[in-house]
PDB file of C-alpha atoms in Angstrom:
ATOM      1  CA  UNK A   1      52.685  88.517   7.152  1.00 61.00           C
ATOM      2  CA  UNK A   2      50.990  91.990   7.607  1.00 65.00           C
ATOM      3  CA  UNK A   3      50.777  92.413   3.356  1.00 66.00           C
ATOM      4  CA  UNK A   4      49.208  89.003   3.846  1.00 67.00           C
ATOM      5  CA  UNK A   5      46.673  90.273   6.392  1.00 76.00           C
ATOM      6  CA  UNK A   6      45.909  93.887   5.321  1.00 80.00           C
ATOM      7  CA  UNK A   7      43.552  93.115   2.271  1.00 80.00           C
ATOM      8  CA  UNK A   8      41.684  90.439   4.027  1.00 81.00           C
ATOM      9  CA  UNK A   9      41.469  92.455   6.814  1.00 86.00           C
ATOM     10  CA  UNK A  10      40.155  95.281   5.102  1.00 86.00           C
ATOM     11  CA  UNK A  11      37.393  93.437   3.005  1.00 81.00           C
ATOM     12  CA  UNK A  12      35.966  91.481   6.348  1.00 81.00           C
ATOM     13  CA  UNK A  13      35.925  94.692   8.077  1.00 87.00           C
ATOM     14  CA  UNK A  14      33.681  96.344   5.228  1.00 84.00           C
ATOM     15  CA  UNK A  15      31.476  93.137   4.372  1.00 77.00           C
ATOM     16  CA  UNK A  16      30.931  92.968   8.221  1.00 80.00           C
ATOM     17  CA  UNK A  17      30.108  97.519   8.747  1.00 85.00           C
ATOM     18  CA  UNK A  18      27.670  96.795   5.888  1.00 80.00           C
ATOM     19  CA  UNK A  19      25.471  94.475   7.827  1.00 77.00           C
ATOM     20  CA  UNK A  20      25.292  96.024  11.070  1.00 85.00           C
ATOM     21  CA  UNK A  21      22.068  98.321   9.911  1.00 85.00           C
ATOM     22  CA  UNK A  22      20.199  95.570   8.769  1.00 79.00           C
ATOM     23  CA  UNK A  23      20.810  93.345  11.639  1.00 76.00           C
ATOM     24  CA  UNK A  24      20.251  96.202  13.938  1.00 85.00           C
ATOM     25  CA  UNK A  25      17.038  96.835  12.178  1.00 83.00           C
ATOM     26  CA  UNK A  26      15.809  93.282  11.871  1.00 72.00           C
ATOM     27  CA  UNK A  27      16.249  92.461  15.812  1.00 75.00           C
ATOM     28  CA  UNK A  28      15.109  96.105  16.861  1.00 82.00           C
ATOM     29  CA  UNK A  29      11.313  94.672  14.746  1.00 78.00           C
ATOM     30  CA  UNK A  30      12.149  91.770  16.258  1.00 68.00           C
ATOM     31  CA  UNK A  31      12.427  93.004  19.892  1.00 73.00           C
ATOM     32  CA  UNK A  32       9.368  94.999  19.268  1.00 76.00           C
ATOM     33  CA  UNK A  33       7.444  92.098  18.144  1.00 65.00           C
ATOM     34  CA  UNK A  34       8.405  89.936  21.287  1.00 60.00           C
ATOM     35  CA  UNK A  35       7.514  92.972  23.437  1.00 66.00           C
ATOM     36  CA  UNK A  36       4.039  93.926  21.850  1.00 63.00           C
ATOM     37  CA  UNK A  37       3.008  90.878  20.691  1.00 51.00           C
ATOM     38  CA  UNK A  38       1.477  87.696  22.559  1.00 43.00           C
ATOM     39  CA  UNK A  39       2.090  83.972  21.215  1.00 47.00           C
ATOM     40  CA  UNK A  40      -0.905  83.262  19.481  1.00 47.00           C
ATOM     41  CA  UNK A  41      -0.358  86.887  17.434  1.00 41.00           C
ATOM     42  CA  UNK A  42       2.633  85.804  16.961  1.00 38.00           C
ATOM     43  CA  UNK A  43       2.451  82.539  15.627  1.00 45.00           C
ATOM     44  CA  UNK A  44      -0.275  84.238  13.227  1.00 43.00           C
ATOM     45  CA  UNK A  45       2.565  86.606  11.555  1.00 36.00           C
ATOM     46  CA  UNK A  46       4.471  83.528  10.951  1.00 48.00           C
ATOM     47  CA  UNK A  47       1.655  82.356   8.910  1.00 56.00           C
ATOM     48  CA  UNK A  48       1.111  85.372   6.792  1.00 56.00           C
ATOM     49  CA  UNK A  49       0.201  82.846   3.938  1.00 62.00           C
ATOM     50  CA  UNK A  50       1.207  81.283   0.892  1.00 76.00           C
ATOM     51  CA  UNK A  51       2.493  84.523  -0.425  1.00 82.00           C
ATOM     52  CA  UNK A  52       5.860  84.781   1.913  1.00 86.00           C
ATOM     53  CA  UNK A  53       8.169  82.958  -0.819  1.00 91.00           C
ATOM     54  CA  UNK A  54       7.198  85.621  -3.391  1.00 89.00           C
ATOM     55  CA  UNK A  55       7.206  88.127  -0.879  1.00 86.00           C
ATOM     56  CA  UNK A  56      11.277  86.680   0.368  1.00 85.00           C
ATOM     57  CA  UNK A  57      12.412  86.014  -3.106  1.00 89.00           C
ATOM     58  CA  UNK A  58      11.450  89.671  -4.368  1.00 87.00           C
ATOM     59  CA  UNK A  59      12.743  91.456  -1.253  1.00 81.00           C
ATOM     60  CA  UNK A  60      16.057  88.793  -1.710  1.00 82.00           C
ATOM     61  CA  UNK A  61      16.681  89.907  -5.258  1.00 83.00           C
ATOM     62  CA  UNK A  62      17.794  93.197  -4.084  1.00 71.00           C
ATOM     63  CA  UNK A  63      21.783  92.944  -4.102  1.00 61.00           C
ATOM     64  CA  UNK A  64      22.235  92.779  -0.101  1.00 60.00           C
ATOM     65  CA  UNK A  65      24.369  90.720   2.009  1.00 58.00           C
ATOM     66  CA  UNK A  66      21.840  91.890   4.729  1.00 67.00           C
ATOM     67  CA  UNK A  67      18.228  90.592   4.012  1.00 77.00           C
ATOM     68  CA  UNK A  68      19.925  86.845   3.742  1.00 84.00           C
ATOM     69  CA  UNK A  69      21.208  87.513   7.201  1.00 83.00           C
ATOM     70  CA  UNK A  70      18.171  89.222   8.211  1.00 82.00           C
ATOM     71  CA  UNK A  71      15.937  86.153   6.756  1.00 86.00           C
ATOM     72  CA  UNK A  72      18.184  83.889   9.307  1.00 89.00           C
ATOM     73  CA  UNK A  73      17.191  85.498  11.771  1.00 86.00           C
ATOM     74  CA  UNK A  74      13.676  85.995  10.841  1.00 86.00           C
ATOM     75  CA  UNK A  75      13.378  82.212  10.739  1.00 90.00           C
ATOM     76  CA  UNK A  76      15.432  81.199  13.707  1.00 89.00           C
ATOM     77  CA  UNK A  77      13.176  83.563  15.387  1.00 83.00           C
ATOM     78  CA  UNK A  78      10.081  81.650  13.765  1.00 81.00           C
ATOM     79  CA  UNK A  79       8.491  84.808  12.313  1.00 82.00           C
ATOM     80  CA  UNK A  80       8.901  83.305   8.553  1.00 88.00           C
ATOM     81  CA  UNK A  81       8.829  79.957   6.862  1.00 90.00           C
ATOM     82  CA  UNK A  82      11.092  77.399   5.874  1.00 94.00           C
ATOM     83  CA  UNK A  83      10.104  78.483   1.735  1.00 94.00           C
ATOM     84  CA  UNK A  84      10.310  81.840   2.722  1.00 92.00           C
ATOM     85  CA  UNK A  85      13.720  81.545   4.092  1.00 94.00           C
ATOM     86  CA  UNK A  86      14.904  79.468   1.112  1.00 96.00           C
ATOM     87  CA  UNK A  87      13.230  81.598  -1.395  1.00 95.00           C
ATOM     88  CA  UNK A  88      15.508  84.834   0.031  1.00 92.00           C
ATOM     89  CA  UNK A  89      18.387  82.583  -0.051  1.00 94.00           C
ATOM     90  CA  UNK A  90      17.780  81.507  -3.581  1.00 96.00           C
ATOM     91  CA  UNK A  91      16.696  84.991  -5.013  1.00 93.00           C
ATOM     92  CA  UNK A  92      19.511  86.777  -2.910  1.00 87.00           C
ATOM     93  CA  UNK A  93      22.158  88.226  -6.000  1.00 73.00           C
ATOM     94  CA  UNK A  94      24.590  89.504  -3.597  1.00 66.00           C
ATOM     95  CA  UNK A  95      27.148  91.787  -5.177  1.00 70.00           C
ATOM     96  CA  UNK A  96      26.292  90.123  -8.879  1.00 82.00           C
ATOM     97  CA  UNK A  97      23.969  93.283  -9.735  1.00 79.00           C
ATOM     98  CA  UNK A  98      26.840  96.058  -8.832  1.00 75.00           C
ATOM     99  CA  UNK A  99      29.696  93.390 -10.851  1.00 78.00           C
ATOM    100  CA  UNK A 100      26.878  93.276 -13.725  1.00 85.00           C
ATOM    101  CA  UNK A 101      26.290  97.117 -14.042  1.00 80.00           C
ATOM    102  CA  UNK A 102      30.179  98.266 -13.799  1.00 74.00           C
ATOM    103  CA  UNK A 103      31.119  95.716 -16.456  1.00 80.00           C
ATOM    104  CA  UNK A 104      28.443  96.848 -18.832  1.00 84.00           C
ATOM    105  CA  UNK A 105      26.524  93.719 -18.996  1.00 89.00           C
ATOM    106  CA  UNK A 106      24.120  94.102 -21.508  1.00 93.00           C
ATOM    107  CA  UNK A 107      20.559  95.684 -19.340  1.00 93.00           C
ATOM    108  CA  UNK A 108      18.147  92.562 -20.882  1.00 94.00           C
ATOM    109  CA  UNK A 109      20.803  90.129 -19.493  1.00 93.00           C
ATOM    110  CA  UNK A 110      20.775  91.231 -16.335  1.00 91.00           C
ATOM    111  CA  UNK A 111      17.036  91.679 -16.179  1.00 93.00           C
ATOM    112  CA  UNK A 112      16.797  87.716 -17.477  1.00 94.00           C
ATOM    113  CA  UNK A 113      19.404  86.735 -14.652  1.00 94.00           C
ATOM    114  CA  UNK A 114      17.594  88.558 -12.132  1.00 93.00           C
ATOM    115  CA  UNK A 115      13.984  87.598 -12.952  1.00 95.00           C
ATOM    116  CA  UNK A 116      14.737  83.901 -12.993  1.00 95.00           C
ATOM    117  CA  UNK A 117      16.458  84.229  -9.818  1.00 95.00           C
ATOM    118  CA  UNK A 118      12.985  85.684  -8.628  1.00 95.00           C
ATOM    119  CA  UNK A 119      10.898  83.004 -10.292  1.00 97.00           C
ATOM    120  CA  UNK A 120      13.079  80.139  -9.022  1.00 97.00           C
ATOM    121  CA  UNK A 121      12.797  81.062  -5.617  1.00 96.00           C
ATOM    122  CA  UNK A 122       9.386  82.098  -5.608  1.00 96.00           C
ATOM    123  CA  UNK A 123       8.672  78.977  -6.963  1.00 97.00           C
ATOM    124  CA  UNK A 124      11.307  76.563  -4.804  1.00 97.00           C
ATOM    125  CA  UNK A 125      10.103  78.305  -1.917  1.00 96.00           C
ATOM    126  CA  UNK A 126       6.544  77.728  -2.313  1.00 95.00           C
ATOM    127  CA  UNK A 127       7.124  73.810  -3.224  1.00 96.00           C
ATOM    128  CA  UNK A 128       8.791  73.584  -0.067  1.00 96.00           C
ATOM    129  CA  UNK A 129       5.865  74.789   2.322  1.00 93.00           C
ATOM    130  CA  UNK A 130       3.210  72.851   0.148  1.00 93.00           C
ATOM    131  CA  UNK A 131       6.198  69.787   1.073  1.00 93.00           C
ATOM    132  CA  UNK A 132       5.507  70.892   5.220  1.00 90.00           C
ATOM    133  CA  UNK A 133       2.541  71.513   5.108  1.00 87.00           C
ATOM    134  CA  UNK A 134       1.513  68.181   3.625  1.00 86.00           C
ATOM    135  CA  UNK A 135       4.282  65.696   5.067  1.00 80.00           C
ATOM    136  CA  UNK A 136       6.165  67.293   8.061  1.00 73.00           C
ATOM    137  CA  UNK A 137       3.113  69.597   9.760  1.00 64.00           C
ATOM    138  CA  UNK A 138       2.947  67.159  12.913  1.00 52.00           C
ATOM    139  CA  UNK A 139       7.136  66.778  13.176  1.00 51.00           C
ATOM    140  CA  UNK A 140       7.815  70.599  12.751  1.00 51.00           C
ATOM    141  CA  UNK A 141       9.857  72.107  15.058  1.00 52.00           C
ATOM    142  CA  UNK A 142       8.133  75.210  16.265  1.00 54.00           C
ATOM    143  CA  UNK A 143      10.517  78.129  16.917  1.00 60.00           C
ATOM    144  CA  UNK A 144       9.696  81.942  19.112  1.00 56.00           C
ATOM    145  CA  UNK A 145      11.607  84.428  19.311  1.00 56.00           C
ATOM    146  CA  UNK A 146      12.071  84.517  22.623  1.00 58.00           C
ATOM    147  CA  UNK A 147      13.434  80.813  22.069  1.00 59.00           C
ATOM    148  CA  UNK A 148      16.483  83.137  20.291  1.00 60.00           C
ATOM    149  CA  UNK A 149      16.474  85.852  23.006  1.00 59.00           C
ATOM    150  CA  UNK A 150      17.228  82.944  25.369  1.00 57.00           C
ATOM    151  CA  UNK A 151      19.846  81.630  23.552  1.00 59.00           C
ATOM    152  CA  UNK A 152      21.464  84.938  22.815  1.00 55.00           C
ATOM    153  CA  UNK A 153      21.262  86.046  26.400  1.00 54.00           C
ATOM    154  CA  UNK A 154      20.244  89.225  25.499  1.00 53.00           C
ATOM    155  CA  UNK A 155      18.201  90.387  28.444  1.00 52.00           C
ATOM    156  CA  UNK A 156      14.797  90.440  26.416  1.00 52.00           C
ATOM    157  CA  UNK A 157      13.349  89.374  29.348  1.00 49.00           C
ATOM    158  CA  UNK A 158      13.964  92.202  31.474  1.00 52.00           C
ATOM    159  CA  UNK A 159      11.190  94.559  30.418  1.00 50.00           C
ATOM    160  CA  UNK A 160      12.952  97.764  31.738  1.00 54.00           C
ATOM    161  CA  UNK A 161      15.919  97.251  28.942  1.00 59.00           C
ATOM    162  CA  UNK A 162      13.246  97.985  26.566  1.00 72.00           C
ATOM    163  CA  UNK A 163      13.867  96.737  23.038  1.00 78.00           C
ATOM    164  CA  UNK A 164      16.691  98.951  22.105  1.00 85.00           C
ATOM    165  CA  UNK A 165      19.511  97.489  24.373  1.00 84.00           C
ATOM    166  CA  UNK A 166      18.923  93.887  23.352  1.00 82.00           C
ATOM    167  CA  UNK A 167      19.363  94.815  19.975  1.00 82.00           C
ATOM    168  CA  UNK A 168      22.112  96.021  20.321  1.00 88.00           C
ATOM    169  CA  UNK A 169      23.368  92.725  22.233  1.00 84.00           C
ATOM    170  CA  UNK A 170      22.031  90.808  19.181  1.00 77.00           C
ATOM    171  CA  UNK A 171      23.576  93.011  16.795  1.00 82.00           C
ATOM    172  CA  UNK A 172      27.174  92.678  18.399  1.00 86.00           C
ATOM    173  CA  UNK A 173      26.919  88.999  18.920  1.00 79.00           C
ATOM    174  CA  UNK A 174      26.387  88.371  15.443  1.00 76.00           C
ATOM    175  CA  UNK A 175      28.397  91.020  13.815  1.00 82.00           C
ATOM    176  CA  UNK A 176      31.660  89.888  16.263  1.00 83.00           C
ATOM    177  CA  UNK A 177      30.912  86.178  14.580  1.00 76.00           C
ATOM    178  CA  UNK A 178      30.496  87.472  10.746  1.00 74.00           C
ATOM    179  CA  UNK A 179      33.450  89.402  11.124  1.00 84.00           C
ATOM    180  CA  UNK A 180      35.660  86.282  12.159  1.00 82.00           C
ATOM    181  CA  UNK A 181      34.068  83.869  10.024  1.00 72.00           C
ATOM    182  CA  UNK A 182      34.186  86.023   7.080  1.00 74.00           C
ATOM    183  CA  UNK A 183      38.333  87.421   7.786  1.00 82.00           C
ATOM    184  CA  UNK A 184      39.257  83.423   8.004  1.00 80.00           C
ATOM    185  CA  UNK A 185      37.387  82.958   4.581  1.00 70.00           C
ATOM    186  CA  UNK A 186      38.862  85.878   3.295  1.00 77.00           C
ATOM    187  CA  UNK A 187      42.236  84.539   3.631  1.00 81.00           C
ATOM    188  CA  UNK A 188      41.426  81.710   2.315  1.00 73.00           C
ATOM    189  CA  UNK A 189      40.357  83.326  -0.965  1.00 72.00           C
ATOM    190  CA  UNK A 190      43.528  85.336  -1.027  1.00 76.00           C
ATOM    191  CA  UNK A 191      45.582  82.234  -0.466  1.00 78.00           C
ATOM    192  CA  UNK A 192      43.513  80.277  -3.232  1.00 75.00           C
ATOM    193  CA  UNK A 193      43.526  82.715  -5.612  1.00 70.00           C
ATOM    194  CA  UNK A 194      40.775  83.001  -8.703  1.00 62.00           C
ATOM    195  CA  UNK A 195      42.490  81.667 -11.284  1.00 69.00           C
ATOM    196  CA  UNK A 196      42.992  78.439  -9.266  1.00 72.00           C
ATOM    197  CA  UNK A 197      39.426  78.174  -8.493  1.00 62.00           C
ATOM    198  CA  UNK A 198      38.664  78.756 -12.459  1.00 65.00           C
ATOM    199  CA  UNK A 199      40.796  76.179 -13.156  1.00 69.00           C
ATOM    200  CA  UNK A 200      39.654  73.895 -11.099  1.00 66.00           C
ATOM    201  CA  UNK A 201      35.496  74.853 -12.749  1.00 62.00           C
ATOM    202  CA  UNK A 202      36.681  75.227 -16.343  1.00 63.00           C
ATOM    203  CA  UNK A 203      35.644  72.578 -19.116  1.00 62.00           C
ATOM    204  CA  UNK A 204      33.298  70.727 -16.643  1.00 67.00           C
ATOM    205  CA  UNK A 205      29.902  71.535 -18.287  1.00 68.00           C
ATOM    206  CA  UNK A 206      27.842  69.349 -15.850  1.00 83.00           C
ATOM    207  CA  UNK A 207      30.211  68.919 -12.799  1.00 87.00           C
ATOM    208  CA  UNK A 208      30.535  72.022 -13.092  1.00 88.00           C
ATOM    209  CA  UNK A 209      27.393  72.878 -11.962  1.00 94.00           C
ATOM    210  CA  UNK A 210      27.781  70.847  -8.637  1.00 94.00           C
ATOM    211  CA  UNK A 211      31.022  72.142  -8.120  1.00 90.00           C
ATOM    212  CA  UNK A 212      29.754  75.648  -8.242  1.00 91.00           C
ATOM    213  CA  UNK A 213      27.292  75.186  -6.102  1.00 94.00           C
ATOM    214  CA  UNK A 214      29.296  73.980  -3.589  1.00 93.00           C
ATOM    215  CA  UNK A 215      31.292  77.043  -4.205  1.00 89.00           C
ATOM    216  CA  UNK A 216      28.237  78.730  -3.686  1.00 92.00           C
ATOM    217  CA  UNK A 217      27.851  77.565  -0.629  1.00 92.00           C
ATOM    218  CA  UNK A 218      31.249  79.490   0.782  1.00 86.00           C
ATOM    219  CA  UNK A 219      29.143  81.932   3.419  1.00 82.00           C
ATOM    220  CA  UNK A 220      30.795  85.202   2.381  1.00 72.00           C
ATOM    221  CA  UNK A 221      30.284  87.644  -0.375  1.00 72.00           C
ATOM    222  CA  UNK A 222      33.469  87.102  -2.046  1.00 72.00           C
ATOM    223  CA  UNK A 223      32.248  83.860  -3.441  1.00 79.00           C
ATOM    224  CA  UNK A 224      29.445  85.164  -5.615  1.00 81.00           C
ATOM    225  CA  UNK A 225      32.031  88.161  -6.578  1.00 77.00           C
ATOM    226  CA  UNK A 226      34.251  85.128  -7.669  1.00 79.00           C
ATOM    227  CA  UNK A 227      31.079  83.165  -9.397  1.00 86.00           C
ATOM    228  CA  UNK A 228      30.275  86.373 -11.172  1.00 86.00           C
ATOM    229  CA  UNK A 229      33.567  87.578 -12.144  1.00 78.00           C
ATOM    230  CA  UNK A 230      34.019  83.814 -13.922  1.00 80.00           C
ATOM    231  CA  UNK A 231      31.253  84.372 -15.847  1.00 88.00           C
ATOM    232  CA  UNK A 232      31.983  87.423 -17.222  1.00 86.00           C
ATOM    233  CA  UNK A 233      35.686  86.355 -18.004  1.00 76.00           C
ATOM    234  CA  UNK A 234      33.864  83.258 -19.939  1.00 78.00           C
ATOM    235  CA  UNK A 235      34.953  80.393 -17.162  1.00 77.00           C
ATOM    236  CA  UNK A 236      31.893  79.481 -16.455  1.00 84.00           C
ATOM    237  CA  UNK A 237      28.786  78.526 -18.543  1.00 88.00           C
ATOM    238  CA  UNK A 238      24.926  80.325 -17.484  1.00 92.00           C
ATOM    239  CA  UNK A 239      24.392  76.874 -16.026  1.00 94.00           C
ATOM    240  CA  UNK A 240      27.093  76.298 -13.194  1.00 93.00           C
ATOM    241  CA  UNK A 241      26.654  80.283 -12.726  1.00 93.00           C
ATOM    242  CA  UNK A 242      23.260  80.261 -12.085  1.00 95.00           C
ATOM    243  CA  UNK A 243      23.761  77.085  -9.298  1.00 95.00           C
ATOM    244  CA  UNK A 244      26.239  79.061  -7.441  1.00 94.00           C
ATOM    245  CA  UNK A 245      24.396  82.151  -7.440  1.00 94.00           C
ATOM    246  CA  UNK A 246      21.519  80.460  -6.128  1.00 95.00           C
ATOM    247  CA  UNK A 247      22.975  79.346  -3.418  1.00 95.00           C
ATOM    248  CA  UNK A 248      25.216  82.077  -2.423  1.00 90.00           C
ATOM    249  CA  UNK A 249      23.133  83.443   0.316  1.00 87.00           C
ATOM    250  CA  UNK A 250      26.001  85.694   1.772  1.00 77.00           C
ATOM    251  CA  UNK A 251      26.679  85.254   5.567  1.00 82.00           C
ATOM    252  CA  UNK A 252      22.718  84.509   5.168  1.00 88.00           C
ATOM    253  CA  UNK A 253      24.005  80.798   6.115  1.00 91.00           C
ATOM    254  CA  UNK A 254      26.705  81.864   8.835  1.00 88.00           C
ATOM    255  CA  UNK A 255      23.713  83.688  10.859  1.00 89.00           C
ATOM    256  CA  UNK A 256      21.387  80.982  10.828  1.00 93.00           C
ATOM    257  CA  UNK A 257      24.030  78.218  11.830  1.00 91.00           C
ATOM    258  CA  UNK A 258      24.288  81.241  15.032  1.00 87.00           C
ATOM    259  CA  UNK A 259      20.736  82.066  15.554  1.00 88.00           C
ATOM    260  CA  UNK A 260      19.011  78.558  15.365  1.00 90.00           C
ATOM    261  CA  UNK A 261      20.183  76.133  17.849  1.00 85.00           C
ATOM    262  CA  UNK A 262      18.517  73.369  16.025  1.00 88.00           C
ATOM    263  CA  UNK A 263      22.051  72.015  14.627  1.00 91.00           C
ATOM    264  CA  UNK A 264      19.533  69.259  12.196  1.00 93.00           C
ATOM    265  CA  UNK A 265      17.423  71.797  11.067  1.00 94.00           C
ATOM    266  CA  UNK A 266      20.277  73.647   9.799  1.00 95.00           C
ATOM    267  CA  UNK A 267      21.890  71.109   8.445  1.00 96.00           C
ATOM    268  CA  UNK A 268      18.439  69.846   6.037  1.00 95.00           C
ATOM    269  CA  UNK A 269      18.408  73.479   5.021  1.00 96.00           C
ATOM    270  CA  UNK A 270      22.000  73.058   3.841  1.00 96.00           C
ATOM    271  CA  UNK A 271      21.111  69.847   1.955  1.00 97.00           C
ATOM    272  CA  UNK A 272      17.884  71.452   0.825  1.00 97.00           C
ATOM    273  CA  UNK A 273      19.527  74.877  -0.634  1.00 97.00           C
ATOM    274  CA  UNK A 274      22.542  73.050  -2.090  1.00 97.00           C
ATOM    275  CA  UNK A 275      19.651  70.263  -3.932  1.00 97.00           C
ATOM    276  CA  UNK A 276      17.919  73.321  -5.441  1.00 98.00           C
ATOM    277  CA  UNK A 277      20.588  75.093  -6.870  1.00 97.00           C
ATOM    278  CA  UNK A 278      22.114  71.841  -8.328  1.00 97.00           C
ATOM    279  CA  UNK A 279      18.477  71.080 -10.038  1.00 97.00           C
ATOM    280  CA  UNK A 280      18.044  74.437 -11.252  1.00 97.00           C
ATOM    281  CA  UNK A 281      21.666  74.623 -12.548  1.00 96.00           C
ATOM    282  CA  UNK A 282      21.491  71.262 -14.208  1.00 96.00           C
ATOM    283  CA  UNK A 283      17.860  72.608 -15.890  1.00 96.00           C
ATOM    284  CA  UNK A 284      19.326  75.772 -17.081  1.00 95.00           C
ATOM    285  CA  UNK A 285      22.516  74.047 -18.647  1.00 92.00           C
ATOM    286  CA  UNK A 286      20.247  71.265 -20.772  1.00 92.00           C
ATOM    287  CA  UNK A 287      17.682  73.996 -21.787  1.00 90.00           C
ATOM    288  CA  UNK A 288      19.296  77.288 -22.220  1.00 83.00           C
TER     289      UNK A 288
END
């Protein structure tokens, strides 16, 4: 039972240390935002224009667990969009880049993989808000952050905490849930195993690419290790990589099912994410 336990236990405890700074970091410019910033200043940062997909899918490219979970947060908070969000989920390579560079992928490989992770969220993210905008503007469900410092009971509210103490409370609340979320799945991975799960992917050129997404979809950084190392062992096609990549935002999906108490919202975004990387997958496998 303990042999059982000590490699999960290990890998949850280092996926989870790794995020702390950047959840620190996000809710510390979050705090300071809530503290220094009225409403209507604050509504006007979450409209910093059409430019916030290609601004979330170039800062998501950069292989981090933490700006997916940052993102979350971001957007539970309402400081970004809907297409921004997506377009860090979608551009977010996780630990693909490190897996790519110590197995000697070949550099223009890795630059094609990366830039078209880029591209397709800069450009999924920007279809969805032109979608909002045009369709959904009057039904949108308008988010603050102190909507999130309520939920959180964090003590925003009391001004002589300053911003540093609720921070921290954020910061511990949602590193305490990673942590257990991501040990369970980590067990679950070492009870699965990889060649199970590349059995069960193998020789299914267009399921494939649905059943890697919903691999994909596993919130925890071990899946797009698993997605990646397939690849390179020849498992999986470019295709069905691509759609679980795309969709492997990390615990990216674990923090915004605990920041954003809109349990339908969530949900759409789910069924939104999952959609794109299926199209894109299914695009890449007919045409490349």
């Amino acid at each position: 039972m303990i042999e059982l336990l000590r490699d999960p236990l290990t890998d949850a405890v280092v996926d989870t240390v790794k995020l702390i700074p950047f959840l620190f970091i996000t809710y510390l410019i979050m705090e300071y935002l809530e503290s220094r910033t009225s409403d209507k200043s604050a509504a006007l940062l979450a409209k910093t224009g059409r430019f916030g997909p290609l601004f979330g899918a170039s800062v998501g490219v950069v292989p981090q667990c933490g700006f997916s979970a940052a993102a979350a947060s971001l957007y539970s908070g309402g400081v970004i969009s809907l297409g921004t969000l997506l377009a860090v989920f979608l551009s977010t390579s996780d630990e693909m880049l490190p897996i790519f560079i110590s197995e000697k992928v070949a550099p223009g490989t890795i630059f094609a993989i990366l830039f078209g992770k880029l591209l397709i969220g800069a450009a999924s993210g920007a279809a969805v808000d032109a979608v909002m905008r045009v369709f959904f503007s009057r039904r949108r469900t308008e988010k603050h952050i102190h909507d999130l410092c309520e939920q959180e009971h964090c003590g925003c509210e009391e001004e002589e905490d300053g911003i540093l103490r609720p921070a921290i409370r954020h910061t511990l609340h949602i590193t305490l849930f990673i942590f257990l979320i991501t040990l369970a799945l980590s067990i679950l991975f070492s009870l699965i195993g990889e060649d199970t799960l590349g059995a069960f992917l193998s020789n299914k050129p267009y399921l494939g690419v649905f059943l890697s997404a919903l691999v994909g979809l596993i919130p925890n950084c071990a899946a797009s290790v698993m997605l990646t190392e397939l690849y390179l062992h020849g498992v999986l096609a470019v295709g069905p990589m691509m759609a679980g990549l795309l969709v492997s935002a990390g615990v990216g999906l674990l923090v915004l099912f605990r920041t954003n108490r809109h349990t339908a919202d969530n949900l759409r975004i789910l069924g939104v994410l999952y959609a794109l990387g299926v199209f894109w997958g299914l695009f890449i496998s007919l045409f490349f």
